[in-house]
Coordinates of N, CA and C and ligand atoms in Angstrom, one line a residue:
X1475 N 140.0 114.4 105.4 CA 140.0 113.2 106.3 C 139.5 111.9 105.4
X1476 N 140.3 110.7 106.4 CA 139.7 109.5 105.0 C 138.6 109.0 105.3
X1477 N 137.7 108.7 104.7 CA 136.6 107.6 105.0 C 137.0 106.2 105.7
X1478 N 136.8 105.9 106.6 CA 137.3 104.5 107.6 C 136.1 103.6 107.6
X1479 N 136.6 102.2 107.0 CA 135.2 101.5 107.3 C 136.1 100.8 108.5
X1480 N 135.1 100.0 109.4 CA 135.6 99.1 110.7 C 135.3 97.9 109.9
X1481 N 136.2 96.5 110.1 CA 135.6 95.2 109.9 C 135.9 94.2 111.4
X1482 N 134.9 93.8 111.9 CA 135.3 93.4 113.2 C 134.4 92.4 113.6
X1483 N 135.1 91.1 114.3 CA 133.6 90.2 114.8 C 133.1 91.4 116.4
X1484 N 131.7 90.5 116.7 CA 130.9 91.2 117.3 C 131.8 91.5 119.2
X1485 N 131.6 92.6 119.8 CA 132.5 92.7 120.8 C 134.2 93.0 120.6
X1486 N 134.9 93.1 119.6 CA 136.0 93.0 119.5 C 136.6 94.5 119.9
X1487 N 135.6 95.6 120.2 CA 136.3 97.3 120.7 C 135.6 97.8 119.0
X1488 N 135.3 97.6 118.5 CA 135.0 98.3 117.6 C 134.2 99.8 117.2
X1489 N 133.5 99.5 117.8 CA 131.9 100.9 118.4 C 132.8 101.8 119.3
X1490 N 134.0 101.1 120.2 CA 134.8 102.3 121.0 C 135.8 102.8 120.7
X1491 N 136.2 101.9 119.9 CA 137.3 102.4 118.4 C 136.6 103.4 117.9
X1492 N 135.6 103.5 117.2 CA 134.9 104.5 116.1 C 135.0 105.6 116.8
X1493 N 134.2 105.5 118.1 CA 133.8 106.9 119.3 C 135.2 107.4 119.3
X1494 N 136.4 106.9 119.7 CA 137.4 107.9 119.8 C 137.9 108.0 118.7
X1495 N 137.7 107.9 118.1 CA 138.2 108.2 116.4 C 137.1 109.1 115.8
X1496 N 135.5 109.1 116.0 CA 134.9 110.4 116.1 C 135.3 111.7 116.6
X1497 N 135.3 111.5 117.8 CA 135.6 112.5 118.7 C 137.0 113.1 118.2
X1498 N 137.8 112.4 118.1 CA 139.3 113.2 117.9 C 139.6 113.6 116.5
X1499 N 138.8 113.1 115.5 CA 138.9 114.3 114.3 C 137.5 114.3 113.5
X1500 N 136.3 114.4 114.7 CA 135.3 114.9 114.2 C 134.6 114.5 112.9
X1501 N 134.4 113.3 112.7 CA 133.7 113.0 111.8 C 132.3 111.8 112.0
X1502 N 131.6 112.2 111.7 CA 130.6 110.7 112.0 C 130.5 109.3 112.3
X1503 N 130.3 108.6 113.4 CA 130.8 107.3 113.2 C 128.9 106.7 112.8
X1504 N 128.8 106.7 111.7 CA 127.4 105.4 111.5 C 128.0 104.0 111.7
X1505 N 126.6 103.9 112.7 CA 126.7 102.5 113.3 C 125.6 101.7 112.7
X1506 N 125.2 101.1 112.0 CA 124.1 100.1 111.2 C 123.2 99.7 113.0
X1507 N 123.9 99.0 113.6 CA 123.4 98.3 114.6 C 122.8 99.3 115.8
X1508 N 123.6 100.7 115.5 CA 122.6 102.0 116.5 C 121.6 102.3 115.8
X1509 N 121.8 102.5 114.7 CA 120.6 102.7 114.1 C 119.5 102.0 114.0
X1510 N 119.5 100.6 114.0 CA 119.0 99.3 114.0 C 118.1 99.3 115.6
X1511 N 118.9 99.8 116.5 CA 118.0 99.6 117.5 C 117.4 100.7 118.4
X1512 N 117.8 101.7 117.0 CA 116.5 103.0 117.9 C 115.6 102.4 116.9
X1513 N 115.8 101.9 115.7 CA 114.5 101.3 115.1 C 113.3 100.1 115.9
X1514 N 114.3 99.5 116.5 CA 113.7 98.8 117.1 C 112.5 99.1 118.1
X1515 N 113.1 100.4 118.5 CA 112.5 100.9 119.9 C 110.8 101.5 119.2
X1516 N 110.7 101.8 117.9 CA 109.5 102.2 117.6 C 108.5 101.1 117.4
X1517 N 107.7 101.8 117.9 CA 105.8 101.0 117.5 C 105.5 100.3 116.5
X1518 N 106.2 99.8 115.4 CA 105.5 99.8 114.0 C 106.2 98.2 113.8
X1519 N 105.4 98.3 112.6 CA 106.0 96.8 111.7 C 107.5 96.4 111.4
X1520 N 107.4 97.3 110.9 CA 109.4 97.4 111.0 C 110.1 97.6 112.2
X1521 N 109.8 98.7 113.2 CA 110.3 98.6 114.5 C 110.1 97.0 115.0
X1522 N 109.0 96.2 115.1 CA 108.8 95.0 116.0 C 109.6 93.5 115.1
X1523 N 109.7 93.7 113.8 CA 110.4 93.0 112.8 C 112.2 92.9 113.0
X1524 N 112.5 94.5 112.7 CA 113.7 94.4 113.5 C 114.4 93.9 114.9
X1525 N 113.2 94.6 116.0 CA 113.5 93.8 117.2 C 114.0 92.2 117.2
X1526 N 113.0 91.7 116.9 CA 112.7 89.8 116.5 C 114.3 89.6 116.0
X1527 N 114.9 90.0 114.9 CA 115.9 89.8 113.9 C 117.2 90.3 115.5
X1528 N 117.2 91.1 115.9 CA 118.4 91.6 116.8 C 118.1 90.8 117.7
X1529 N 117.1 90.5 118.4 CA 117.1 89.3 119.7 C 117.8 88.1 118.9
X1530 N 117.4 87.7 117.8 CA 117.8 86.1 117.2 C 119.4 86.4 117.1
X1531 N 120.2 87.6 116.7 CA 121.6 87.4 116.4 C 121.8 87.7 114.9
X1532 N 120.8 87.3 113.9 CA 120.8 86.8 112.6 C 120.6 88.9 111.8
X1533 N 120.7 88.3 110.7 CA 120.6 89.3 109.6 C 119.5 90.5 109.4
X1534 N 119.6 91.4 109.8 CA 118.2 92.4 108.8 C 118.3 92.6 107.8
X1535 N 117.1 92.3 106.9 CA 117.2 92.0 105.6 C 117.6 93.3 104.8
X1536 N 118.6 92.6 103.6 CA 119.9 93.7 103.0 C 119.3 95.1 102.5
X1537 N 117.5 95.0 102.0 CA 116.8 96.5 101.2 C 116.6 97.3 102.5
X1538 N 116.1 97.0 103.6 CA 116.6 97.9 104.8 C 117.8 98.5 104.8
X1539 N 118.7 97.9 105.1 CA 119.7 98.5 105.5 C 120.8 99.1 104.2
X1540 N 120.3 98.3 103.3 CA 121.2 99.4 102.1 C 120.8 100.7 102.1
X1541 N 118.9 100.9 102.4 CA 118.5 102.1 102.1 C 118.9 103.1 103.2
X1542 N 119.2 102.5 104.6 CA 119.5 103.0 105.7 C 120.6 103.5 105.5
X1543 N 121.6 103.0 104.6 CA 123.1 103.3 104.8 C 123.0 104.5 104.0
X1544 N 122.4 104.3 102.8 CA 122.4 105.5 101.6 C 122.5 106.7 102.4
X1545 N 120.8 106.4 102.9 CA 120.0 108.1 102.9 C 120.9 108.9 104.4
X1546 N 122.0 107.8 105.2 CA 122.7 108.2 105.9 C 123.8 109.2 105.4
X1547 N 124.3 108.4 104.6 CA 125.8 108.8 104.0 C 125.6 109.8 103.1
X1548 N 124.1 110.4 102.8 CA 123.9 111.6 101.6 C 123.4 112.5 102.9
X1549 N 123.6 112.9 103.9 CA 123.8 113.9 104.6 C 125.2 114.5 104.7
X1550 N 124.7 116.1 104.6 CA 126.0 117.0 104.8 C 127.3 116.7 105.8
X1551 N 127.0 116.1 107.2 CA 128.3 115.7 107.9 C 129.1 114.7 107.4
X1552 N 128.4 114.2 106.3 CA 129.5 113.1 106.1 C 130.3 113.5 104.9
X1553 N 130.5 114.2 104.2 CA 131.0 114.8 103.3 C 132.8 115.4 103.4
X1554 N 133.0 115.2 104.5 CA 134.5 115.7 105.0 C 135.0 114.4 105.8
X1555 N 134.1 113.6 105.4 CA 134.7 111.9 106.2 C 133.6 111.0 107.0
X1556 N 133.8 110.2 107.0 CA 133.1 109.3 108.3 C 133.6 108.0 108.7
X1557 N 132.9 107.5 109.8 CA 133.0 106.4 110.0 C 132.2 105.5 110.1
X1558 N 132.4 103.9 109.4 CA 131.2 103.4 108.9 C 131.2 102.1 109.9
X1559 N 130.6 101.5 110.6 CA 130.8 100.3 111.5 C 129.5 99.2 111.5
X1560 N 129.7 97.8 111.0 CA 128.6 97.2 111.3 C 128.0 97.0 109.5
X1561 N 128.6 98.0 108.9 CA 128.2 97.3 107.3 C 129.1 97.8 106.2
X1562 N 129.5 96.9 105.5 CA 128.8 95.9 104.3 C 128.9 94.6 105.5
X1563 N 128.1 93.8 105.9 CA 128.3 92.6 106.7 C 128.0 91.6 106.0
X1564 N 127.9 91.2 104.3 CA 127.9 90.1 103.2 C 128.7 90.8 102.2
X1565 N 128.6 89.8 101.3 CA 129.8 90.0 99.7 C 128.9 91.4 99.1
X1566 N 127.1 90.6 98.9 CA 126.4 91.5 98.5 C 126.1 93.4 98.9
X1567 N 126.1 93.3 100.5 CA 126.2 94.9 101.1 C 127.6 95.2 100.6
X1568 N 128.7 94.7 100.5 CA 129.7 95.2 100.3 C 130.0 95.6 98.9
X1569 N 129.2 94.5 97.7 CA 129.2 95.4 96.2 C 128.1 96.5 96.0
X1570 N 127.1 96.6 97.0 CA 126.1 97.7 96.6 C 127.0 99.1 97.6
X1571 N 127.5 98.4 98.7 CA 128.2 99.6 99.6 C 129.1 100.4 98.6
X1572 N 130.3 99.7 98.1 CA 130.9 100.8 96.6 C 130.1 101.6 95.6
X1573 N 129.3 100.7 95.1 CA 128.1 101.7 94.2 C 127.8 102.8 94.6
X1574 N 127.0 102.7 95.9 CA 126.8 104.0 96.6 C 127.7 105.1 97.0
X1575 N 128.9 104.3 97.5 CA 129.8 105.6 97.8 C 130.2 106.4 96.4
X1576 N 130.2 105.3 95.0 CA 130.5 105.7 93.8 C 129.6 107.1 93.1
X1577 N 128.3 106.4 93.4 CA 126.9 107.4 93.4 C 127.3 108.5 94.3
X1578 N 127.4 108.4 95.4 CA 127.5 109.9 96.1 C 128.9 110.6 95.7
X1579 N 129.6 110.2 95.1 CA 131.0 111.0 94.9 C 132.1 110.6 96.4
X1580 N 131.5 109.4 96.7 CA 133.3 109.7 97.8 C 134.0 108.1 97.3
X1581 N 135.1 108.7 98.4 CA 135.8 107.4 97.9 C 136.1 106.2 99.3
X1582 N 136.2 105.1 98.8 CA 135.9 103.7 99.8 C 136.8 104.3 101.4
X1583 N 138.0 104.4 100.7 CA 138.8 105.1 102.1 C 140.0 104.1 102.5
X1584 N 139.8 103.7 103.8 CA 140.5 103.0 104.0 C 139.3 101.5 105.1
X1585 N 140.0 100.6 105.0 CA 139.1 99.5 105.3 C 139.9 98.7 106.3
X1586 N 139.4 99.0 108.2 CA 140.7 98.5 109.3 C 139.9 97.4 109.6
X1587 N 140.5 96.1 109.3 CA 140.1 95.0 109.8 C 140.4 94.4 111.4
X1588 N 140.2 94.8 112.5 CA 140.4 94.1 113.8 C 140.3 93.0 114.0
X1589 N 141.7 92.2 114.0 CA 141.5 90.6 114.5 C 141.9 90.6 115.8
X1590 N 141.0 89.1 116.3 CA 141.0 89.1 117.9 C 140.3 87.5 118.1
X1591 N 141.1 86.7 119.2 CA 140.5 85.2 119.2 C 139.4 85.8 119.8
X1592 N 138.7 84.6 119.8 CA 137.5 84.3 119.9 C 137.0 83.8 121.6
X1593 N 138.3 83.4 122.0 CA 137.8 83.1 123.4 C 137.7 84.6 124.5
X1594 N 138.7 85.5 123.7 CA 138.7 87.1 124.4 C 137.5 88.4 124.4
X1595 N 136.8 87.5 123.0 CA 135.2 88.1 122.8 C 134.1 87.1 123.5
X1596 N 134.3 86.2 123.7 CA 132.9 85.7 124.4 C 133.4 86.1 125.8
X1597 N 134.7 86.3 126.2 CA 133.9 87.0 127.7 C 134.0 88.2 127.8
X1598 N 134.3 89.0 126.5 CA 133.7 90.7 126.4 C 132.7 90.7 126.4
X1599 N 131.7 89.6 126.0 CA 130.3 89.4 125.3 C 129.0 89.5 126.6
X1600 N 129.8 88.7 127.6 CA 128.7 87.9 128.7 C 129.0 89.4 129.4
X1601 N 130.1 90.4 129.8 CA 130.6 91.1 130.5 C 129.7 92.8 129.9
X1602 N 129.4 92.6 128.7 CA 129.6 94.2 128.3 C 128.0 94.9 129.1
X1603 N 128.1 96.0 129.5 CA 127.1 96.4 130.3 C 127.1 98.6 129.6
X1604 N 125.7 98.6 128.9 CA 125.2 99.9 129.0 C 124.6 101.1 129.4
X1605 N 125.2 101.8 129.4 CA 124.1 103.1 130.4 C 123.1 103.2 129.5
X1606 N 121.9 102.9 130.3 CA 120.3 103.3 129.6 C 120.2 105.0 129.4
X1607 N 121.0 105.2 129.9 CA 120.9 107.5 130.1 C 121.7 107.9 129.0
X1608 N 122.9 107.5 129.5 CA 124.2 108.1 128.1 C 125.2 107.3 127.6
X1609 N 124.2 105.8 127.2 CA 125.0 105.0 126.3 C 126.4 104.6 126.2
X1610 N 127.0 105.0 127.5 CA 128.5 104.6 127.7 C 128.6 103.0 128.2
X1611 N 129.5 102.2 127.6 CA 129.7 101.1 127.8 C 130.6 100.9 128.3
X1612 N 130.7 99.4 129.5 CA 131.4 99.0 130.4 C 131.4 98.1 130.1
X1613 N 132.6 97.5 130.5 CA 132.8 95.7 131.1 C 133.0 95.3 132.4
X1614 N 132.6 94.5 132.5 CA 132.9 93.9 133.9 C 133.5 92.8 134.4
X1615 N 134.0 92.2 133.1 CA 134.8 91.4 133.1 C 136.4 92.1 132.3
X1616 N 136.5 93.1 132.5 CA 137.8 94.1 132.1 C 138.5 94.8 133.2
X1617 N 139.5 94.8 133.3 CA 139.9 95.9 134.5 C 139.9 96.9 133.8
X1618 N 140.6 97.2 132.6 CA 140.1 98.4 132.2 C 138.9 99.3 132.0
X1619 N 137.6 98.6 131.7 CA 136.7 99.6 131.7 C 135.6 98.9 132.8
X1620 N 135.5 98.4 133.6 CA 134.8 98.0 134.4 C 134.1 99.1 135.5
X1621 N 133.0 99.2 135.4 CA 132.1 99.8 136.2 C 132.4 99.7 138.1
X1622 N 132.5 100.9 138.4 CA 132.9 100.9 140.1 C 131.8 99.8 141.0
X1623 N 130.6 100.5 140.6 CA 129.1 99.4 140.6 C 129.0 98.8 139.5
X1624 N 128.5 97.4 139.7 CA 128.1 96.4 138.4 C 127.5 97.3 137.6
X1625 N 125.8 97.5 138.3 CA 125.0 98.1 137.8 C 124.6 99.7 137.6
X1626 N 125.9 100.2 138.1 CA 125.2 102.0 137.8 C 126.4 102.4 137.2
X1627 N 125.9 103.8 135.5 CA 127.1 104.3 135.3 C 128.0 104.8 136.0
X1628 N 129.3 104.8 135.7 CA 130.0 105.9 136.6 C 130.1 107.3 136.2
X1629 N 129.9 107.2 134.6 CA 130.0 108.4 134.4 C 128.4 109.4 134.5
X1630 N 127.0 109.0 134.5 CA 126.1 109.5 134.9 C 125.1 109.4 136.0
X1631 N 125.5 108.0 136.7 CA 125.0 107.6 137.4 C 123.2 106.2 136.8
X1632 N 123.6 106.6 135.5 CA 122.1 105.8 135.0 C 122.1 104.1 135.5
X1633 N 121.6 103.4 134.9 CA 121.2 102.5 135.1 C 122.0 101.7 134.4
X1634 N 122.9 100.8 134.5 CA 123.6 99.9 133.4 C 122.6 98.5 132.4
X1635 N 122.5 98.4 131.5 CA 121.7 97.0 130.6 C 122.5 96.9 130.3
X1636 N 122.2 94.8 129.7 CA 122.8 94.3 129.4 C 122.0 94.0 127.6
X1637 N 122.7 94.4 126.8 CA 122.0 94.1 125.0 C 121.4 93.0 125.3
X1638 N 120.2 92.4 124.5 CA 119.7 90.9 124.4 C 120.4 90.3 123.6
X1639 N 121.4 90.7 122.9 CA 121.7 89.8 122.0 C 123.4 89.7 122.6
X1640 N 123.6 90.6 123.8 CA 124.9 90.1 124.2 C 124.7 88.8 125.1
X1641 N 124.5 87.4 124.6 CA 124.6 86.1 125.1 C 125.1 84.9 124.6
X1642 N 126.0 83.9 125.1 CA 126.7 83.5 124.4 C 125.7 83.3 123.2
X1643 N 125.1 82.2 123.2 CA 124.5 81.5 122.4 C 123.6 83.0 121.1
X1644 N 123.4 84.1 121.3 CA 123.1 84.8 120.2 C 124.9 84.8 119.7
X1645 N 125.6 85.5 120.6 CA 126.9 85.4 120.4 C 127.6 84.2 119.4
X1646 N 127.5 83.0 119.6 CA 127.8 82.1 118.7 C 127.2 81.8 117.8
X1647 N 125.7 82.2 117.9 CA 125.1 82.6 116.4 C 125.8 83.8 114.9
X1648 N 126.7 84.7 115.8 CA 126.7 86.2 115.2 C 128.0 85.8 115.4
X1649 N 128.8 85.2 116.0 CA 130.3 84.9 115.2 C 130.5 84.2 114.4
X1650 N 129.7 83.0 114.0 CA 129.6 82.2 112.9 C 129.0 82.6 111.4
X1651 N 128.1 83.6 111.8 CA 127.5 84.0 110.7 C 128.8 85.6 109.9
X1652 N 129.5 86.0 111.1 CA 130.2 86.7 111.0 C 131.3 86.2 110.1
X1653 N 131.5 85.0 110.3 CA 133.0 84.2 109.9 C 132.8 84.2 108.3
X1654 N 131.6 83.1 107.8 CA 131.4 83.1 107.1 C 130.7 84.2 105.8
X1655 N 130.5 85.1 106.3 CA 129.9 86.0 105.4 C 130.5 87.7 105.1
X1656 N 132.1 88.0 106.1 CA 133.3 88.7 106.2 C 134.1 88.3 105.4
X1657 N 134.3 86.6 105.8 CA 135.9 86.3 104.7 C 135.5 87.1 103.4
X1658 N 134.6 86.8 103.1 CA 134.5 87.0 101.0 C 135.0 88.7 101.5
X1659 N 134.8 89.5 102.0 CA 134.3 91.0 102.3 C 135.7 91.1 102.6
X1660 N 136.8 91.3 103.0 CA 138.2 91.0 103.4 C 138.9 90.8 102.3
X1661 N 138.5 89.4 101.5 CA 139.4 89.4 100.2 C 138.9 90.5 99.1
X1662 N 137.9 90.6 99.6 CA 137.1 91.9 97.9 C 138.2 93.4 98.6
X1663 N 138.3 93.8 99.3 CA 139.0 94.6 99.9 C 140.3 94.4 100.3
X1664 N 140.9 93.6 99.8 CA 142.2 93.3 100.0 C 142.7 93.3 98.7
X1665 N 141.4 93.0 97.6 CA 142.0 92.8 96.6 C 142.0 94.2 95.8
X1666 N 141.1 94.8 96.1 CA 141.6 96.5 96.2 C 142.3 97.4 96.4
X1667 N 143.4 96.9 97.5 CA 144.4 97.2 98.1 C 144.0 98.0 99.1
X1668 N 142.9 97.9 99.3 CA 142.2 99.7 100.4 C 142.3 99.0 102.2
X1669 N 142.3 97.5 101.8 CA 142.7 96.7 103.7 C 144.2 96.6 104.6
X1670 N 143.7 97.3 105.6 CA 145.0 96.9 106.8 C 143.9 96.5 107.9
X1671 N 144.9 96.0 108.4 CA 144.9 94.8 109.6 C 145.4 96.0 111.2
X1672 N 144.4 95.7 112.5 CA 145.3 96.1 113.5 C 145.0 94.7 114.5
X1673 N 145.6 94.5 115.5 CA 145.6 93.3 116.5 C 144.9 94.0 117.6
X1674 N 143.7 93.3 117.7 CA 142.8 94.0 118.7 C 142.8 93.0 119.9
X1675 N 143.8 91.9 120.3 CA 144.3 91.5 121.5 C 144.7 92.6 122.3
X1676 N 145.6 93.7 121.8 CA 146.2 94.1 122.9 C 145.1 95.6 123.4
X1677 N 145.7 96.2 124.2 CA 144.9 96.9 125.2 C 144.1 97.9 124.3
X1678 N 143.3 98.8 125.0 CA 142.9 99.9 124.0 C 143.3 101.3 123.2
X1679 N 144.1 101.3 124.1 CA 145.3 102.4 123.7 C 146.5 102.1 122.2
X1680 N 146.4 100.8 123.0 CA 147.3 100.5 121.6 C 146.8 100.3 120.7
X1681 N 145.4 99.7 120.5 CA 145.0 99.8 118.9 C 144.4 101.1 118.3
X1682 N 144.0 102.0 119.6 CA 143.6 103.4 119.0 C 145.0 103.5 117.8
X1683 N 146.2 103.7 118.8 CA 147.3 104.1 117.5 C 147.7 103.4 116.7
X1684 N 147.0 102.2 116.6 CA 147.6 101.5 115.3 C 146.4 101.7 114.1
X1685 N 145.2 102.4 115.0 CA 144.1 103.2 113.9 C 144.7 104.1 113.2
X1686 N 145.2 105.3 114.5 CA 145.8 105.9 113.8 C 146.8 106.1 113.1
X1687 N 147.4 105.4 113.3 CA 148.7 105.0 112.3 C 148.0 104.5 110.8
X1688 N 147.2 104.3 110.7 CA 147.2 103.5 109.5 C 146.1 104.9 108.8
X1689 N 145.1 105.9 109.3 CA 144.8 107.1 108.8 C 145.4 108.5 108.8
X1690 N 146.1 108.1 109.7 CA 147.7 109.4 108.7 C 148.1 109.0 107.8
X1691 N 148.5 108.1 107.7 CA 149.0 107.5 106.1 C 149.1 108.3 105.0
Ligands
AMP1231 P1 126.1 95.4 115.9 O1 125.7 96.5 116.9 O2 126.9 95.9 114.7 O3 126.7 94.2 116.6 O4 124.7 95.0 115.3 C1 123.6 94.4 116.0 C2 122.7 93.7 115.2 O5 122.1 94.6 114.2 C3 123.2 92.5 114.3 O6 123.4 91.3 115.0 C4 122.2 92.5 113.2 O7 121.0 91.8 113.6 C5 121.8 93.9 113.0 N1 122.7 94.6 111.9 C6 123.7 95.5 112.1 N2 124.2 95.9 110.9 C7 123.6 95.1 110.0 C8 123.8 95.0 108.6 N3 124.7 95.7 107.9 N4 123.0 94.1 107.9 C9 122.1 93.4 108.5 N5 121.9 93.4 109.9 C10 122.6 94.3 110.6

């Protein structure tokens, strides 16, 4: 199986992309930003540090999360593939990101860039809604995935949240910082030849298979 990185602004199906692309050929999806906020949830200096940095919208600093991605990707499940979502998210994570996959023996893979305007993510943004129990995500501004109740899963019944940093204004913080600090990360990988493109306007079904289309290959 190939190694799949995601490149995607924030909201764009990405995290649900990965999950059914986990699930259907069983490989790991690491999420920087899941990981990022079970960190958050701990007691400590770094837990309460990270928090602060995810409420603002803005960056966790790059020796974190390089070391996070490593000591991730040198576990046994990833070794028959994964999926990577949420990082290299600068020029710099993306030349230390090669190193490492270089260091562990795998290879970059393939690299699916999801484009999508911008006015179709700020109201996936204000809409998206979590189960506190089993982490399944809704919209409510979607006919497609929209919760029967605003606020209770359908699939467990838990409690639905809304992320703190799903609001516009973190939102226009984290698509700007997105814009500018992706392009470079797009061309370095294009210039590799390892980037495709899928159109993440249309529904979810259809960019599942234009995923998969592009990892049969
Ligand atoms: P995400 O779930 O990918 O939208 O990430 C949520 C938040 O986690 C981001 O807004 C950042 O604050 C932080 N984050 C996730 N991945 C990275 C990364 N590769 N480098 C720095 N910060 C990150």
């Amino acid at each position: 199986m190939k190694n799949i990185m995601f490149i995607a602004p924030p909201a764009a199906g990405k995290g649900t992309q990965a999950e059914i692309i986990e699930e259907k050929y069983h490989i790991p999806h690491i999420s920087t930003g899941d990981i990022l906020r079970d960190i958050a949830e701990e007691h400590s200096e770094l837990g309460e540090y990270v928090s602060e940095v995810l409420s603002s919208g803005e960056l966790v600093k790059d020796d974190i999360t390089d070391q996070l991605i490593e000591n991730r990707l040198k576990k046994e499940d990833c070794k028959n593939g994964f999926i990577i979502d949420g990082f290299p998210r600068n020029i710099e994570q993306a030349i230390r990101y090669d190193q490492i996959i270089k260091r562990l023996g795998y290879d970059i893979g393939v690299v699916i860039l999801i484009n999508i305007d911008k006015k179709t993510l700020e109201k996936r943004v204000v809409g998206r809604r979590i189960c506190e129990n089993c982490d399944a995500v809704f919209n409510i501004n979607s006919e497609d995935s929209a919760p029967q109740i605003d606020s209770v899963c359908d699939i467990c019944g838990g409690r639905l949240y809304q992320r703190n940093d799903d609001n516009l204004e973190a939102f226009e913080n984290r698509y700007s910082l997105y814009i500018e600090k992706v392009t470079p990360i797009i061309e370095h990988y294009k210039n590799l030849n390892v980037l495709y493109e899928v159109d993440g306007n249309k529904p979810k079904e259809s960019v599942t298979k234009q995923i998969e289309d592009i990892i049969r290959r």
